[in-house]
GROMACS .gro file of C-alpha atoms in nm:
model
  114
    1MET     CA    1   0.020   1.792   3.318
    2SER     CA    2  -0.210   2.087   3.256
    3ASN     CA    3  -0.579   2.050   3.184
    4THR     CA    4  -0.523   2.189   2.833
    5THR     CA    5  -0.260   1.925   2.761
    6LYS     CA    6  -0.485   1.651   2.898
    7GLN     CA    7  -0.770   1.774   2.680
    8LYS     CA    8  -0.546   1.770   2.374
    9LEU     CA    9  -0.449   1.412   2.459
   10ILE     CA   10  -0.814   1.313   2.496
   11ASP     CA   11  -0.909   1.489   2.173
   12ARG     CA   12  -0.630   1.316   1.981
   13LEU     CA   13  -0.727   0.976   2.125
   14LEU     CA   14  -1.083   1.036   2.007
   15GLU     CA   15  -0.970   1.147   1.658
   16LEU     CA   16  -0.730   0.862   1.589
   17PRO     CA   17  -0.980   0.576   1.539
   18ALA     CA   18  -1.141   0.763   1.247
   19GLU     CA   19  -0.798   0.840   1.098
   20ILE     CA   20  -0.698   0.475   1.140
   21GLU     CA   21  -1.016   0.367   0.962
   22VAL     CA   22  -0.940   0.599   0.668
   23ALA     CA   23  -0.580   0.472   0.657
   24GLU     CA   24  -0.700   0.111   0.664
   25GLU     CA   25  -0.933   0.179   0.372
   26ALA     CA   26  -0.648   0.346   0.182
   27ALA     CA   27  -0.425   0.044   0.244
   28LEU     CA   28  -0.699  -0.192   0.124
   29GLN     CA   29  -0.750   0.013  -0.191
   30ALA     CA   30  -0.374   0.024  -0.254
   31HIS     CA   31  -0.358  -0.353  -0.213
   32SER     CA   32  -0.645  -0.393  -0.458
   33ARG     CA   33  -0.464  -0.173  -0.713
   34LEU     CA   34  -0.149  -0.381  -0.664
   35VAL     CA   35  -0.338  -0.705  -0.729
   36THR     CA   36  -0.498  -0.551  -1.038
   37ALA     CA   37  -0.159  -0.434  -1.167
   38LYS     CA   38  -0.013  -0.783  -1.122
   39GLU     CA   39  -0.310  -0.939  -1.301
   40LEU     CA   40  -0.277  -0.689  -1.586
   41ILE     CA   41   0.089  -0.777  -1.636
   42LEU     CA   42   0.011  -1.148  -1.642
   43TRP     CA   43  -0.271  -1.095  -1.889
   44LYS     CA   44  -0.051  -0.883  -2.114
   45GLU     CA   45   0.238  -1.131  -2.097
   46ASP     CA   46   0.005  -1.422  -2.176
   47SER     CA   47  -0.147  -1.229  -2.461
   48LEU     CA   48   0.193  -1.147  -2.605
   49LEU     CA   49   0.320  -1.502  -2.576
   50LEU     CA   50   0.008  -1.681  -2.697
   51THR     CA   51  -0.083  -1.462  -2.993
   52GLU     CA   52  -0.005  -1.645  -3.313
   53ASN     CA   53   0.225  -1.439  -3.534
   54GLY     CA   54   0.251  -1.189  -3.249
   55PRO     CA   55   0.537  -0.955  -3.164
   56ILE     CA   56   0.727  -1.212  -2.955
   57THR     CA   57   0.957  -1.389  -3.198
   58GLY     CA   58   1.252  -1.495  -2.981
   59LYS     CA   59   1.391  -1.841  -3.033
   60ASN     CA   60   1.487  -1.900  -2.671
   61ALA     CA   61   1.337  -1.822  -2.329
   62GLU     CA   62   1.579  -1.539  -2.250
   63THR     CA   63   1.506  -1.356  -2.574
   64ARG     CA   64   1.131  -1.403  -2.535
   65ALA     CA   65   1.148  -1.276  -2.175
   66ALA     CA   66   1.339  -0.966  -2.288
   67GLN     CA   67   1.085  -0.902  -2.564
   68VAL     CA   68   0.796  -0.942  -2.318
   69ARG     CA   69   0.963  -0.698  -2.078
   70SER     CA   70   0.998  -0.443  -2.356
   71PHE     CA   71   0.628  -0.472  -2.443
   72THR     CA   72   0.515  -0.449  -2.078
   73LYS     CA   73   0.718  -0.147  -1.970
   74ASN     CA   74   0.412   0.065  -1.887
   75GLU     CA   75   0.247  -0.216  -1.694
   76ARG     CA   76   0.564  -0.281  -1.494
   77GLU     CA   77   0.589   0.090  -1.412
   78ALA     CA   78   0.225   0.084  -1.296
   79LEU     CA   79   0.307  -0.219  -1.081
   80ALA     CA   80   0.603  -0.039  -0.922
   81ASP     CA   81   0.379   0.262  -0.852
   82ALA     CA   82   0.114   0.037  -0.695
   83GLU     CA   83   0.379  -0.132  -0.479
   84MET     CA   84   0.506   0.204  -0.357
   85GLU     CA   85   0.152   0.326  -0.291
   86LEU     CA   86   0.084   0.017  -0.078
   87LYS     CA   87   0.409   0.063   0.114
   88ASN     CA   88   0.322   0.427   0.184
   89ALA     CA   89  -0.035   0.344   0.289
   90SER     CA   90   0.085   0.062   0.515
   91SER     CA   91   0.349   0.286   0.668
   92ARG     CA   92   0.094   0.559   0.743
   93LEU     CA   93  -0.139   0.305   0.899
   94GLU     CA   94   0.140   0.167   1.116
   95ARG     CA   95   0.241   0.517   1.230
   96LEU     CA   96  -0.119   0.588   1.334
   97HIS     CA   97  -0.136   0.261   1.529
   98VAL     CA   98   0.191   0.342   1.704
   99GLU     CA   99   0.071   0.693   1.791
  100PHE     CA  100  -0.256   0.553   1.925
  101LYS     CA  101  -0.074   0.298   2.143
  102ALA     CA  102   0.164   0.564   2.273
  103LEU     CA  103  -0.116   0.802   2.361
  104ARG     CA  104  -0.306   0.523   2.535
  105ALA     CA  105   0.005   0.445   2.738
  106VAL     CA  106   0.034   0.810   2.840
  107ALA     CA  107  -0.336   0.815   2.932
  108ASP     CA  108  -0.285   0.502   3.144
  109LEU     CA  109   0.009   0.667   3.322
  110LEU     CA  110  -0.208   0.966   3.403
  111LYS     CA  111  -0.453   0.737   3.584
  112VAL     CA  112  -0.182   0.630   3.830
  113PRO     CA  113  -0.185   0.850   4.141
  114ALA     CA  114   0.140   1.040   4.188
   0.00000   0.00000   0.00000
């Protein structure tokens, strides 16, 4: 392995911890947005169901559930977006961890005398 290649390996190993930290923060923020989106849906559903003379007028549970879904469409879309954002952030974080482990393994192999 050339000195240039070894230096690139070293540089990348030194860069990755900072990238992992940023990716961890992004995953935490995405998780927070997901929790907030879930709480918002629950709040909206409770509000719809508990408001006297409110828009939910169904006589049975299935009808009420359908009415609630129709009134929480935007919130459910926001929840789906938050779920996808968390999946993407988690995936990026995992890829960075895998890259870091792989580069460390290569660096360990380079220590072994040929």
